[in-house]
């Protein structure tokens, strides 16, 4: 919305017209970027103002605030390609440049990388009496992680402050890597907006909130892991892994892509370790141990992950008892199984097979299957039931036959 200064007395007419328009004297910036097929690839709408402090020739500090973006251009904004991530580039005023870039992360998320802002103090209208003339650039690392196919929304005020520049943002909507040309209806709310809604709940909390509803998720890809020591392969694992992290009462389900995961491990007589990592997983450790000298089991999981909002989520539990099998065999479970590390962190496994000890010639030994897989146990029961039924029939038939023949004998 634009406020025109109509009255000769500065301020009065301005205020009046703005009230008539019912708007604040600020512009929403908006960009709907499309790819070569005219499909939306990046969408952003936001409000901002930027305050720059500079030193004058008479050694005073002056501040100037840029809040008029009416003539902003978006030259240089791009959907991104194989080499470069998407970016929003905005030019306004006399030589101001504002750029934000995005990165696609592994495991279905993208991040708002850095906001860079440049200003040119050679412009005497905006920066009168500036002591130092030239182009200055400030970089603000944002490192905000947003799930793919989600729009980030933040009505609340966010402030970035770096050297002589203070940037205020509000009413922010942004989605990069827009899928199928349609801006998502799923949104990641900033923490400040969340507290706004929790402080003033509009809908009474009956039943689970829609955000906690687990989204239907495809099965993770199966990864194969083998740890080698001086004696050759000492640990084998094949599994699809799905992490379920509950953070701020919202469960996020993340599939591990084995192609984008590194791993390492170690083998000892009583313990063995498999440790996975990726750009978002600092480490995910599986520690196996021997018990009663003849069985192994998963004893410990120790995880540390970077979360969407830049914080680190860490949890460890060294008192687990999963994947229990005799030494010299492997443990196998094809069905989905859950390793509950804590109330906030679970691992769903798919097509699992592990052997952390006594691996011979790099191959799995005979498998002990999890009870979930034991469909086979039903067959002996059915066969057994059938057999015992048959036996009962035979016995009854025999008894009846005996009685008949006895009776028959009597008549004789
Ligand atoms: C910049 O925006 C913030 C947040 O809306 C507001 O509090 C502040 O007064 C604005 N500054 C100027 C100079 O307009
Ligand atoms: C101007 O700001 C700088 C920090 O950027 C500060 O060191 C300096 O003391 C300030 N000067 C005056 C006159 O306030
Ligand atoms: C956009 O940038 C390109 C290359 O930097 C330049 O050739 C073109 O004139 C610019 N267009 C506008 C409208 O500023
Ligand atoms: C984003 O921009 C910043 C500053 O220009 C740069 O350091 C960073 O490498 C860029 N990130 C990506 C992923 O291009
Ligand atoms: C995009 O389109 C494909 C194919 O029509 C579909 O499988 C996929 O679910 C769509 N993705 C979204 C986020 O709508
Ligand atoms: C993730 O964990 C939450 C909380 O424990 C649970 O309600 C949800 O069903 C789990 N989702 C999956 C896919 O495991
Ligand atoms: C992952 O690796 C397998 C085997 O090397 C390959 O067939 C597959 O195409 C890869 N997938 C991705 C998404 O890179
Ligand atoms: C991320 O979320 C956690 C939990 O709500 C919160 O404690 C932390 O302050 C947030 N970090 C940022 C950078 O917003
Ligand atoms: C988890 O791993 C970290 C880093 O390797 C370590 O400092 C910490 O002690 C481990 N926690 C447990 C319970 O083993």
Short mmCIF file of C-alpha atoms and ligand atoms in Angstrom, two decimals:
data_model
loop_
_atom_site.label_atom_id
_atom_site.label_comp_id
_atom_site.label_asym_id
_atom_site.label_seq_id
_atom_site.Cartn_x
_atom_site.Cartn_y
_atom_site.Cartn_z
CA UNK A 1 0.00 0.00 0.00
CA UNK A 2 1.19 3.47 -0.81
CA UNK A 3 0.78 6.53 1.31
CA UNK A 4 0.78 9.81 -0.56
CA UNK A 5 1.73 13.03 1.12
CA UNK A 6 -1.22 15.19 0.13
CA UNK A 7 -1.37 17.91 2.75
CA UNK A 8 1.14 20.75 2.85
CA UNK A 9 1.73 19.99 6.54
CA UNK A 10 3.84 16.86 6.48
CA UNK A 11 2.33 14.04 8.46
CA UNK A 12 -1.32 15.01 8.80
CA UNK A 13 -2.46 14.17 5.29
CA UNK A 14 -0.20 11.18 5.25
CA UNK A 15 -1.80 9.70 8.34
CA UNK A 16 -5.29 10.41 7.05
CA UNK A 17 -4.79 8.74 3.71
CA UNK A 18 -3.15 5.72 5.26
CA UNK A 19 -6.07 5.32 7.64
CA UNK A 20 -8.45 5.55 4.69
CA UNK A 21 -6.51 2.86 2.92
CA UNK A 22 -6.40 0.87 6.15
CA UNK A 23 -2.79 -0.02 5.56
CA UNK A 24 0.62 0.47 7.09
CA UNK A 25 3.16 2.42 5.07
CA UNK A 26 5.09 -0.62 3.92
CA UNK A 27 5.22 -2.74 0.83
CA UNK A 28 4.91 -6.46 0.64
CA UNK A 29 7.50 -7.86 -1.66
CA UNK A 30 6.27 -10.76 -3.72
CA UNK A 31 7.87 -13.07 -6.19
CA UNK A 32 6.33 -15.97 -8.05
CA UNK A 33 9.18 -17.45 -10.03
CA UNK A 34 8.46 -19.91 -12.80
CA UNK A 35 10.68 -22.36 -14.63
CA UNK A 36 11.03 -22.87 -18.38
CA UNK A 37 7.70 -24.77 -18.39
CA UNK A 38 5.93 -21.83 -16.73
CA UNK A 39 5.40 -23.80 -13.54
CA UNK A 40 6.03 -22.09 -10.20
CA UNK A 41 9.36 -23.20 -8.74
CA UNK A 42 9.78 -20.61 -6.02
CA UNK A 43 7.30 -18.44 -4.20
CA UNK A 44 7.95 -15.72 -1.66
CA UNK A 45 6.00 -12.89 -0.15
CA UNK A 46 7.32 -10.86 2.71
CA UNK A 47 7.66 -7.48 4.36
CA UNK A 48 10.86 -5.95 5.55
CA UNK A 49 12.68 -2.80 6.42
CA UNK A 50 16.40 -2.35 6.67
CA UNK A 51 18.21 0.14 8.89
CA UNK A 52 21.79 1.07 8.07
CA UNK A 53 24.06 2.98 10.37
CA UNK A 54 26.93 4.92 8.87
CA UNK A 55 29.47 7.42 10.03
CA UNK A 56 29.32 10.98 8.78
CA UNK A 57 32.24 13.22 7.85
CA UNK A 58 31.81 15.02 11.18
CA UNK A 59 32.27 11.71 13.03
CA UNK A 60 28.64 11.19 13.97
CA UNK A 61 26.61 8.05 13.45
CA UNK A 62 23.54 8.41 11.31
CA UNK A 63 20.89 5.81 10.55
CA UNK A 64 18.79 5.47 7.47
CA UNK A 65 15.87 3.05 7.10
CA UNK A 66 14.83 1.63 3.77
CA UNK A 67 11.19 0.65 3.76
CA UNK A 68 10.07 1.70 0.29
CA UNK A 69 10.30 -1.23 -2.07
CA UNK A 70 7.73 0.03 -4.56
CA UNK A 71 10.16 -0.01 -7.46
CA UNK A 72 11.91 -3.26 -6.52
CA UNK A 73 13.08 -5.52 -9.35
CA UNK A 74 13.85 -9.20 -9.05
CA UNK A 75 16.58 -9.49 -11.62
CA UNK A 76 18.87 -12.45 -11.02
CA UNK A 77 16.29 -14.53 -9.16
CA UNK A 78 16.41 -18.12 -10.31
CA UNK A 79 14.88 -21.55 -9.86
CA UNK A 80 18.33 -23.05 -9.56
CA UNK A 81 19.93 -25.84 -11.54
CA UNK A 82 22.26 -28.76 -10.99
CA UNK A 83 25.12 -26.44 -10.06
CA UNK A 84 23.40 -23.67 -8.11
CA UNK A 85 20.51 -23.60 -5.69
CA UNK A 86 17.53 -21.30 -6.17
CA UNK A 87 17.84 -17.68 -5.15
CA UNK A 88 15.82 -14.53 -4.78
CA UNK A 89 17.63 -11.39 -5.85
CA UNK A 90 16.00 -8.00 -5.28
CA UNK A 91 17.23 -4.60 -6.37
CA UNK A 92 15.77 -1.38 -5.00
CA UNK A 93 16.53 2.26 -4.39
CA UNK A 94 19.89 3.48 -5.53
CA UNK A 95 22.14 0.48 -5.69
CA UNK A 96 20.67 -1.74 -2.99
CA UNK A 97 20.86 -5.45 -3.54
CA UNK A 98 19.26 -8.12 -1.39
CA UNK A 99 19.86 -11.81 -2.12
CA UNK A 100 18.78 -14.98 -0.36
CA UNK A 101 19.88 -18.41 -1.53
CA UNK A 102 18.48 -21.87 -0.86
CA UNK A 103 19.98 -25.35 -0.70
CA UNK A 104 18.31 -28.70 -1.15
CA UNK A 105 19.28 -31.00 1.64
CA UNK A 106 19.31 -34.74 1.74
CA UNK A 107 16.32 -36.33 3.49
CA UNK A 108 13.46 -34.23 2.16
CA UNK A 109 14.27 -30.76 3.37
CA UNK A 110 15.65 -27.54 2.03
CA UNK A 111 17.31 -24.68 3.78
CA UNK A 112 17.34 -20.94 3.57
CA UNK A 113 21.08 -20.45 3.39
CA UNK A 114 22.30 -16.86 3.60
CA UNK A 115 20.83 -13.41 3.19
CA UNK A 116 23.31 -10.98 1.65
CA UNK A 117 22.57 -7.28 1.56
CA UNK A 118 24.64 -4.66 -0.26
CA UNK A 119 24.39 -0.89 -0.09
CA UNK A 120 26.30 1.88 -1.78
CA UNK A 121 27.21 4.91 0.30
CA UNK A 122 28.22 6.81 -2.84
CA UNK A 123 24.53 7.70 -3.11
CA UNK A 124 24.47 11.13 -1.50
CA UNK A 125 20.68 11.32 -1.29
CA UNK A 126 20.37 8.23 0.87
CA UNK A 127 23.68 8.56 2.69
CA UNK A 128 24.38 12.28 3.01
CA UNK A 129 27.82 13.14 4.37
CA UNK A 130 28.97 9.53 4.53
CA UNK A 131 32.58 9.37 5.63
CA UNK A 132 33.38 6.15 3.79
CA UNK A 133 32.16 5.90 0.22
CA UNK A 134 31.74 2.51 -1.39
CA UNK A 135 29.71 -0.67 -1.66
CA UNK A 136 29.30 -2.62 1.56
CA UNK A 137 27.88 -6.12 1.88
CA UNK A 138 26.69 -7.95 4.97
CA UNK A 139 26.08 -11.70 5.05
CA UNK A 140 23.59 -13.14 7.51
CA UNK A 141 23.68 -16.93 7.69
CA UNK A 142 20.09 -18.04 8.27
CA UNK A 143 20.45 -21.85 8.11
CA UNK A 144 16.71 -22.39 8.43
CA UNK A 145 15.64 -25.91 7.52
CA UNK A 146 12.19 -26.42 5.98
CA UNK A 147 10.70 -29.79 5.03
CA UNK A 148 10.35 -30.23 1.28
CA UNK A 149 6.90 -29.41 -0.10
CA UNK A 150 6.28 -27.08 2.85
CA UNK A 151 5.88 -23.35 2.84
CA UNK A 152 7.58 -21.49 5.66
CA UNK A 153 5.38 -18.92 7.29
CA UNK A 154 6.22 -16.34 9.92
CA UNK A 155 3.89 -13.44 10.68
CA UNK A 156 5.94 -12.46 13.72
CA UNK A 157 8.85 -10.10 13.55
CA UNK A 158 12.31 -11.56 12.94
CA UNK A 159 15.40 -9.42 13.29
CA UNK A 160 18.82 -9.96 11.78
CA UNK A 161 21.61 -7.73 13.02
CA UNK A 162 25.09 -7.74 11.56
CA UNK A 163 27.70 -4.96 11.75
CA UNK A 164 25.92 -1.74 10.75
CA UNK A 165 22.76 -3.28 9.36
CA UNK A 166 19.55 -4.28 11.13
CA UNK A 167 16.99 -6.15 9.05
CA UNK A 168 13.39 -6.58 10.15
CA UNK A 169 11.14 -9.18 8.53
CA UNK A 170 7.49 -9.98 9.07
CA UNK A 171 4.59 -11.61 7.21
CA UNK A 172 7.08 -13.96 5.59
CA UNK A 173 5.89 -16.73 3.26
CA UNK A 174 8.50 -18.66 1.35
CA UNK A 175 8.74 -21.94 -0.48
CA UNK A 176 11.63 -23.04 -2.67
CA UNK A 177 11.66 -26.30 -4.65
CA UNK A 178 7.91 -25.98 -5.26
CA UNK A 179 6.63 -29.34 -6.51
CA UNK A 180 4.38 -29.69 -9.57
CA UNK A 181 4.08 -25.91 -9.85
CA UNK A 182 1.74 -25.70 -6.86
CA UNK A 183 2.65 -23.82 -3.72
CA UNK A 184 2.10 -26.19 -0.82
CA UNK A 185 -0.67 -25.93 1.70
CA UNK A 186 1.53 -27.65 4.26
CA UNK A 187 3.38 -25.06 6.25
CA UNK A 188 6.22 -24.81 8.69
CA UNK A 189 5.37 -22.12 11.20
CA UNK A 190 8.17 -20.22 12.88
CA UNK A 191 8.47 -20.76 16.63
CA UNK A 192 7.21 -17.25 17.41
CA UNK A 193 3.99 -17.84 15.47
CA UNK A 194 3.53 -21.15 17.25
CA UNK A 195 3.69 -19.50 20.66
CA UNK A 196 1.18 -16.92 19.41
CA UNK A 197 -1.30 -19.69 18.70
CA UNK A 198 -0.58 -21.60 21.91
CA UNK A 199 -1.01 -18.49 24.04
CA UNK A 200 -4.34 -17.72 22.39
CA UNK A 201 -5.91 -21.04 21.46
CA UNK A 202 -8.84 -20.37 19.16
CA UNK A 203 -10.00 -23.95 18.73
CA UNK A 204 -10.49 -25.95 21.93
CA UNK A 205 -8.07 -28.85 21.97
CA UNK A 206 -10.32 -31.85 21.49
CA UNK A 207 -8.55 -34.78 19.95
CA UNK A 208 -5.15 -34.73 18.33
CA UNK A 209 -4.16 -31.56 16.49
CA UNK A 210 -3.83 -31.96 12.71
CA UNK A 211 -0.09 -31.27 12.85
CA UNK A 212 0.59 -34.39 14.90
CA UNK A 213 -1.14 -36.62 12.37
CA UNK A 214 1.62 -38.79 10.90
CA UNK A 215 1.83 -38.30 7.17
CA UNK A 216 1.70 -41.47 5.08
CA UNK A 217 5.28 -42.17 4.23
CA UNK A 218 6.89 -44.37 1.65
CA UNK A 219 9.18 -47.17 2.76
CA UNK A 220 12.84 -46.20 3.15
CA UNK A 221 15.43 -47.56 0.71
CA UNK A 222 17.34 -50.59 1.94
CA UNK A 223 20.98 -49.92 2.78
CA UNK A 224 23.79 -52.45 3.12
CA UNK A 225 26.52 -51.83 5.63
CA UNK A 226 29.63 -53.89 6.29
CA UNK A 227 32.39 -53.13 8.73
CA UNK A 228 35.84 -54.52 8.02
CA UNK A 229 38.72 -55.02 10.43
CA UNK A 230 42.09 -56.77 10.10
CA UNK A 231 40.35 -60.16 10.04
CA UNK A 232 38.04 -59.16 7.19
CA UNK A 233 34.32 -58.35 7.40
CA UNK A 234 33.25 -58.43 11.03
CA UNK A 235 29.82 -56.77 10.97
CA UNK A 236 27.03 -56.95 8.41
CA UNK A 237 23.77 -55.04 8.35
CA UNK A 238 21.08 -54.65 5.70
CA UNK A 239 18.12 -52.47 6.55
CA UNK A 240 15.78 -49.67 5.58
CA UNK A 241 15.73 -47.04 8.28
CA UNK A 242 13.04 -44.53 9.09
CA UNK A 243 13.54 -42.08 11.92
CA UNK A 244 10.62 -40.70 13.88
CA UNK A 245 11.54 -37.60 15.84
CA UNK A 246 9.07 -35.84 18.06
CA UNK A 247 10.00 -32.23 18.48
CA UNK A 248 7.71 -29.51 19.81
CA UNK A 249 4.98 -32.18 20.03
CA UNK A 250 5.21 -32.74 16.26
CA UNK A 251 6.48 -36.06 14.94
CA UNK A 252 8.71 -35.82 11.86
CA UNK A 253 9.30 -39.01 9.94
CA UNK A 254 12.54 -39.11 7.98
CA UNK A 255 13.69 -41.86 5.65
CA UNK A 256 17.40 -42.48 5.50
CA UNK A 257 18.71 -42.57 1.95
CA UNK A 258 21.64 -45.02 2.02
CA UNK A 259 23.23 -43.39 -1.05
CA UNK A 260 23.63 -40.15 0.82
CA UNK A 261 24.78 -41.70 4.07
CA UNK A 262 28.29 -42.45 5.19
CA UNK A 263 29.11 -45.01 7.79
CA UNK A 264 31.88 -46.49 9.82
CA UNK A 265 32.13 -49.02 12.63
CA UNK A 266 34.30 -51.17 14.81
CA UNK A 267 34.34 -54.72 16.12
CA UNK A 268 35.48 -55.96 19.50
CA UNK A 269 34.98 -59.31 21.24
CA UNK A 270 32.13 -58.06 23.45
CA UNK A 271 30.85 -55.01 21.53
CA UNK A 272 30.41 -53.86 17.96
CA UNK A 273 29.51 -50.46 16.55
CA UNK A 274 27.83 -49.26 13.37
CA UNK A 275 27.81 -45.48 13.02
CA UNK A 276 25.90 -43.66 10.24
CA UNK A 277 26.19 -40.01 9.33
CA UNK A 278 25.01 -37.56 6.70
CA UNK A 279 24.67 -33.82 6.32
CA UNK A 280 21.67 -33.83 8.65
CA UNK A 281 22.66 -36.74 10.86
CA UNK A 282 25.69 -35.85 12.92
CA UNK A 283 25.83 -39.47 14.04
CA UNK A 284 23.48 -42.40 14.47
CA UNK A 285 25.26 -45.11 16.44
CA UNK A 286 24.09 -48.69 16.86
CA UNK A 287 26.00 -50.47 19.62
CA UNK A 288 25.72 -54.26 19.85
CA UNK A 289 26.76 -56.33 22.84
CA UNK A 290 27.15 -59.96 23.85
CA UNK A 291 25.04 -61.32 26.70
CA UNK A 292 25.27 -64.61 28.59
CA UNK A 293 28.27 -65.45 26.39
CA UNK A 294 26.05 -66.94 23.71
CA UNK A 295 23.69 -64.25 22.43
CA UNK A 296 23.99 -60.78 20.94
CA UNK A 297 21.56 -57.85 20.96
CA UNK A 298 21.22 -54.17 20.16
CA UNK A 299 22.19 -52.54 23.42
CA UNK A 300 22.52 -48.87 22.63
CA UNK A 301 21.47 -46.20 20.16
CA UNK A 302 23.10 -42.78 20.33
CA UNK A 303 21.87 -40.16 17.90
CA UNK A 304 22.53 -36.52 17.17
CA UNK A 305 20.72 -34.72 14.36
CA UNK A 306 20.39 -31.21 13.00
CA UNK A 307 16.79 -30.16 13.17
CA UNK A 308 14.79 -27.95 10.85
CA UNK A 309 15.26 -24.83 12.93
CA UNK A 310 19.01 -25.18 13.24
CA UNK A 311 19.14 -26.77 16.69
CA UNK A 312 20.72 -30.12 17.43
CA UNK A 313 18.62 -33.01 18.69
CA UNK A 314 20.55 -35.63 20.68
CA UNK A 315 19.34 -38.71 22.47
CA UNK A 316 21.08 -41.83 23.74
CA UNK A 317 19.79 -45.00 25.36
CA UNK A 318 22.24 -47.69 26.39
CA UNK A 319 19.67 -49.92 28.04
CA UNK A 320 17.94 -51.33 24.98
CA UNK A 321 17.22 -54.95 24.20
CA UNK A 322 16.38 -55.46 20.54
CA UNK A 323 17.48 -57.77 17.75
CA UNK A 324 18.39 -60.62 20.09
CA UNK A 325 19.84 -63.76 18.46
CA UNK A 326 22.40 -66.50 19.21
CA UNK A 327 26.05 -65.72 18.49
CA UNK A 328 27.08 -67.27 15.22
CA UNK A 329 23.74 -66.49 13.62
CA UNK A 330 22.18 -63.37 12.17
CA UNK A 331 19.00 -61.58 13.22
CA UNK A 332 16.37 -61.04 10.58
CA UNK A 333 13.08 -59.17 10.48
CA UNK A 334 11.40 -58.39 7.18
CA UNK A 335 8.34 -56.78 8.69
CA UNK A 336 8.39 -53.22 9.95
CA UNK A 337 9.75 -53.18 13.48
CA UNK A 338 10.18 -50.26 15.84
CA UNK A 339 13.20 -49.60 18.02
CA UNK A 340 11.96 -47.22 20.66
CA UNK A 341 15.01 -45.26 21.82
CA UNK A 342 12.95 -42.78 23.81
CA UNK A 343 9.48 -41.30 23.81
CA UNK A 344 10.80 -38.68 21.40
CA UNK A 345 12.84 -40.86 19.09
CA UNK A 346 11.98 -44.11 17.37
CA UNK A 347 13.56 -46.01 14.52
CA UNK A 348 11.33 -48.00 12.20
CA UNK A 349 13.26 -50.76 10.45
CA UNK A 350 12.35 -52.53 7.24
CA UNK A 351 13.81 -55.73 5.74
CA UNK A 352 16.30 -55.88 8.55
CA UNK A 353 19.18 -58.35 8.78
CA UNK A 354 22.15 -57.87 11.10
CA UNK A 355 25.10 -59.85 12.24
CA UNK A 356 27.44 -57.89 14.48
CA UNK A 357 29.62 -60.84 15.58
CA UNK A 358 31.21 -64.00 14.16
CA UNK A 359 30.80 -63.11 10.49
CA UNK A 360 32.38 -65.87 8.38
CA UNK A 361 33.75 -65.14 4.90
CA UNK A 362 31.82 -61.88 4.66
CA UNK A 363 28.47 -63.67 4.57
CA UNK A 364 25.49 -63.83 6.87
CA UNK A 365 25.08 -67.00 8.93
CA UNK A 366 21.69 -68.67 9.37
CA UNK A 367 19.06 -66.23 10.45
CA UNK A 368 17.01 -66.17 13.56
CA UNK A 369 13.77 -64.51 12.51
CA UNK A 370 11.78 -62.07 14.56
CA UNK A 371 8.44 -63.38 15.85
CA UNK A 372 6.65 -60.90 13.55
CA UNK A 373 7.94 -62.85 10.58
CA UNK A 374 6.88 -66.23 11.92
CA UNK A 375 3.97 -66.85 9.59
CA UNK A 376 5.55 -70.30 9.29
CA UNK A 377 4.66 -71.09 12.91
CA UNK A 378 1.00 -71.12 11.86
CA UNK A 379 1.51 -74.01 9.47
CA UNK A 380 2.55 -76.56 12.11
CA UNK A 381 -0.33 -75.37 14.28
CA UNK A 382 -2.84 -75.87 11.48
CA UNK A 383 -1.26 -79.21 10.52
CA UNK A 384 -1.12 -80.14 14.21
CA UNK A 385 -4.73 -79.15 14.71
CA UNK A 386 -5.66 -81.16 11.63
CA UNK A 387 -3.75 -84.18 12.88
CA UNK A 388 -5.19 -84.10 16.36
CA UNK A 389 -8.67 -83.71 14.87
CA UNK A 390 -8.01 -86.77 12.74
CA UNK A 391 -6.79 -88.70 15.78
CA UNK A 392 -9.95 -87.80 17.71
CA UNK A 393 -12.08 -88.93 14.76
CA UNK A 394 -10.17 -92.20 14.58
CA UNK A 395 -10.49 -92.75 18.34
CA UNK A 396 -14.24 -92.04 18.27
CA UNK A 397 -14.67 -94.25 15.25
CA UNK A 398 -12.71 -96.99 16.99
CA UNK A 399 -14.77 -96.66 20.19
CA UNK A 400 -18.04 -96.69 18.26
CA UNK A 401 -16.85 -99.58 16.16
CA UNK A 402 -15.78 -101.51 19.27
CA UNK A 403 -19.10 -100.89 20.97
CA UNK A 404 -20.95 -101.98 17.82
CA UNK A 405 -18.91 -105.10 17.42
CA UNK A 406 -19.28 -105.78 21.14
CA UNK A 407 -23.03 -105.35 20.86
CA UNK A 408 -23.00 -107.45 17.72
CA UNK A 409 -21.06 -110.12 19.55
CA UNK A 410 -23.62 -110.08 22.35
CA UNK A 411 -26.50 -110.69 20.00
CA UNK A 412 -24.80 -113.69 18.75
C1 LIG B 1 10.72 -1.43 10.70
O1 LIG B 1 9.83 -2.49 10.96
C2 LIG B 1 9.63 -2.77 12.33
C3 LIG B 1 8.74 -3.97 12.42
O2 LIG B 1 7.54 -3.79 11.74
C4 LIG B 1 9.00 -1.57 13.02
O3 LIG B 1 8.89 -1.82 14.40
C5 LIG B 1 9.90 -0.37 12.80
O4 LIG B 1 9.29 0.78 13.33
C6 LIG B 1 10.17 -0.16 11.33
N1 LIG B 1 11.11 0.93 11.20
C7 LIG B 1 10.89 1.95 10.41
C8 LIG B 1 11.90 3.05 10.46
O5 LIG B 1 9.91 2.04 9.69
C1 LIG B 2 29.36 4.86 15.88
O1 LIG B 2 29.18 3.43 15.83
C2 LIG B 2 30.37 2.70 16.08
C3 LIG B 2 30.03 1.24 15.92
O2 LIG B 2 29.73 0.97 14.61
C4 LIG B 2 30.89 3.03 17.46
O3 LIG B 2 32.09 2.30 17.68
C5 LIG B 2 31.10 4.52 17.60
O4 LIG B 2 31.48 4.80 18.91
C6 LIG B 2 29.85 5.28 17.24
N1 LIG B 2 30.14 6.70 17.24
C7 LIG B 2 29.39 7.63 17.84
C8 LIG B 2 29.84 9.02 17.71
O5 LIG B 2 28.37 7.30 18.47
C1 LIG B 3 19.08 -7.89 -15.37
O1 LIG B 3 20.43 -8.31 -15.28
C2 LIG B 3 21.02 -8.55 -16.53
C3 LIG B 3 22.40 -9.13 -16.31
O2 LIG B 3 22.94 -8.69 -15.11
C4 LIG B 3 21.05 -7.26 -17.32
O3 LIG B 3 21.58 -7.50 -18.59
C5 LIG B 3 19.64 -6.72 -17.47
O4 LIG B 3 19.66 -5.46 -18.08
C6 LIG B 3 18.99 -6.58 -16.12
N1 LIG B 3 17.61 -6.20 -16.28
C7 LIG B 3 17.03 -5.28 -15.52
C8 LIG B 3 15.60 -5.04 -15.80
O5 LIG B 3 17.64 -4.69 -14.66
C1 LIG B 4 24.73 -18.61 -0.50
O1 LIG B 4 25.28 -17.32 -0.50
C2 LIG B 4 26.40 -17.16 0.37
C3 LIG B 4 26.81 -15.72 0.30
O2 LIG B 4 26.92 -15.26 -1.01
C4 LIG B 4 27.51 -18.09 -0.02
O3 LIG B 4 28.59 -17.97 0.90
C5 LIG B 4 26.99 -19.51 0.01
O4 LIG B 4 27.98 -20.40 -0.43
C6 LIG B 4 25.77 -19.64 -0.88
N1 LIG B 4 25.24 -20.98 -0.71
C7 LIG B 4 24.92 -21.74 -1.75
C8 LIG B 4 24.38 -23.07 -1.43
O5 LIG B 4 25.05 -21.36 -2.91
C1 LIG B 5 3.52 -34.29 -8.21
O1 LIG B 5 3.01 -35.04 -9.28
C2 LIG B 5 3.36 -36.42 -9.23
C3 LIG B 5 2.86 -37.08 -10.49
O2 LIG B 5 1.62 -36.57 -10.87
C4 LIG B 5 2.75 -37.03 -7.97
O3 LIG B 5 3.10 -38.38 -7.87
C5 LIG B 5 3.26 -36.29 -6.75
O4 LIG B 5 2.65 -36.78 -5.59
C6 LIG B 5 2.98 -34.80 -6.88
N1 LIG B 5 3.62 -34.13 -5.77
C7 LIG B 5 3.00 -33.22 -5.04
C8 LIG B 5 3.77 -32.64 -3.92
O5 LIG B 5 1.86 -32.87 -5.26
C1 LIG B 6 6.03 -41.43 15.23
O1 LIG B 6 5.99 -41.24 16.63
C2 LIG B 6 4.76 -40.77 17.12
C3 LIG B 6 4.92 -40.51 18.61
O2 LIG B 6 5.52 -41.58 19.27
C4 LIG B 6 3.66 -41.79 16.81
O3 LIG B 6 2.43 -41.31 17.26
C5 LIG B 6 3.63 -42.00 15.32
O4 LIG B 6 2.69 -43.01 15.02
C6 LIG B 6 4.98 -42.44 14.79
N1 LIG B 6 4.94 -42.51 13.34
C7 LIG B 6 5.54 -43.47 12.66
C8 LIG B 6 5.38 -43.43 11.18
O5 LIG B 6 6.21 -44.33 13.19
C1 LIG B 7 21.74 -45.50 -5.14
O1 LIG B 7 22.74 -46.46 -5.39
C2 LIG B 7 22.29 -47.56 -6.16
C3 LIG B 7 23.39 -48.56 -6.23
O2 LIG B 7 24.64 -47.94 -6.35
C4 LIG B 7 21.86 -47.06 -7.53
O3 LIG B 7 21.37 -48.14 -8.29
C5 LIG B 7 20.77 -46.02 -7.36
O4 LIG B 7 20.42 -45.46 -8.61
C6 LIG B 7 21.23 -44.92 -6.45
N1 LIG B 7 20.13 -44.02 -6.20
C7 LIG B 7 20.26 -42.69 -6.10
C8 LIG B 7 19.04 -41.93 -5.81
O5 LIG B 7 21.34 -42.12 -6.23
C1 LIG B 8 14.41 -24.66 17.86
O1 LIG B 8 13.40 -25.32 18.57
C2 LIG B 8 13.72 -25.58 19.94
C3 LIG B 8 12.59 -26.32 20.56
O2 LIG B 8 11.38 -25.66 20.37
C4 LIG B 8 13.93 -24.25 20.68
O3 LIG B 8 14.29 -24.52 22.01
C5 LIG B 8 15.04 -23.50 19.98
O4 LIG B 8 15.18 -22.24 20.59
C6 LIG B 8 14.73 -23.32 18.50
N1 LIG B 8 15.89 -22.74 17.84
C7 LIG B 8 15.81 -21.69 17.02
C8 LIG B 8 17.09 -21.21 16.44
O5 LIG B 8 14.74 -21.18 16.73
C1 LIG B 9 26.90 -40.53 22.50
O1 LIG B 9 27.93 -40.13 21.59
C2 LIG B 9 28.61 -38.97 22.00
C3 LIG B 9 29.57 -38.59 20.89
O2 LIG B 9 30.25 -39.70 20.39
C4 LIG B 9 29.32 -39.22 23.31
O3 LIG B 9 29.97 -38.06 23.74
C5 LIG B 9 28.31 -39.66 24.34
O4 LIG B 9 28.97 -40.01 25.51
C6 LIG B 9 27.52 -40.83 23.83
N1 LIG B 9 26.48 -41.13 24.79
C7 LIG B 9 26.33 -42.32 25.27
C8 LIG B 9 25.22 -42.47 26.26
O5 LIG B 9 27.04 -43.25 24.92
#
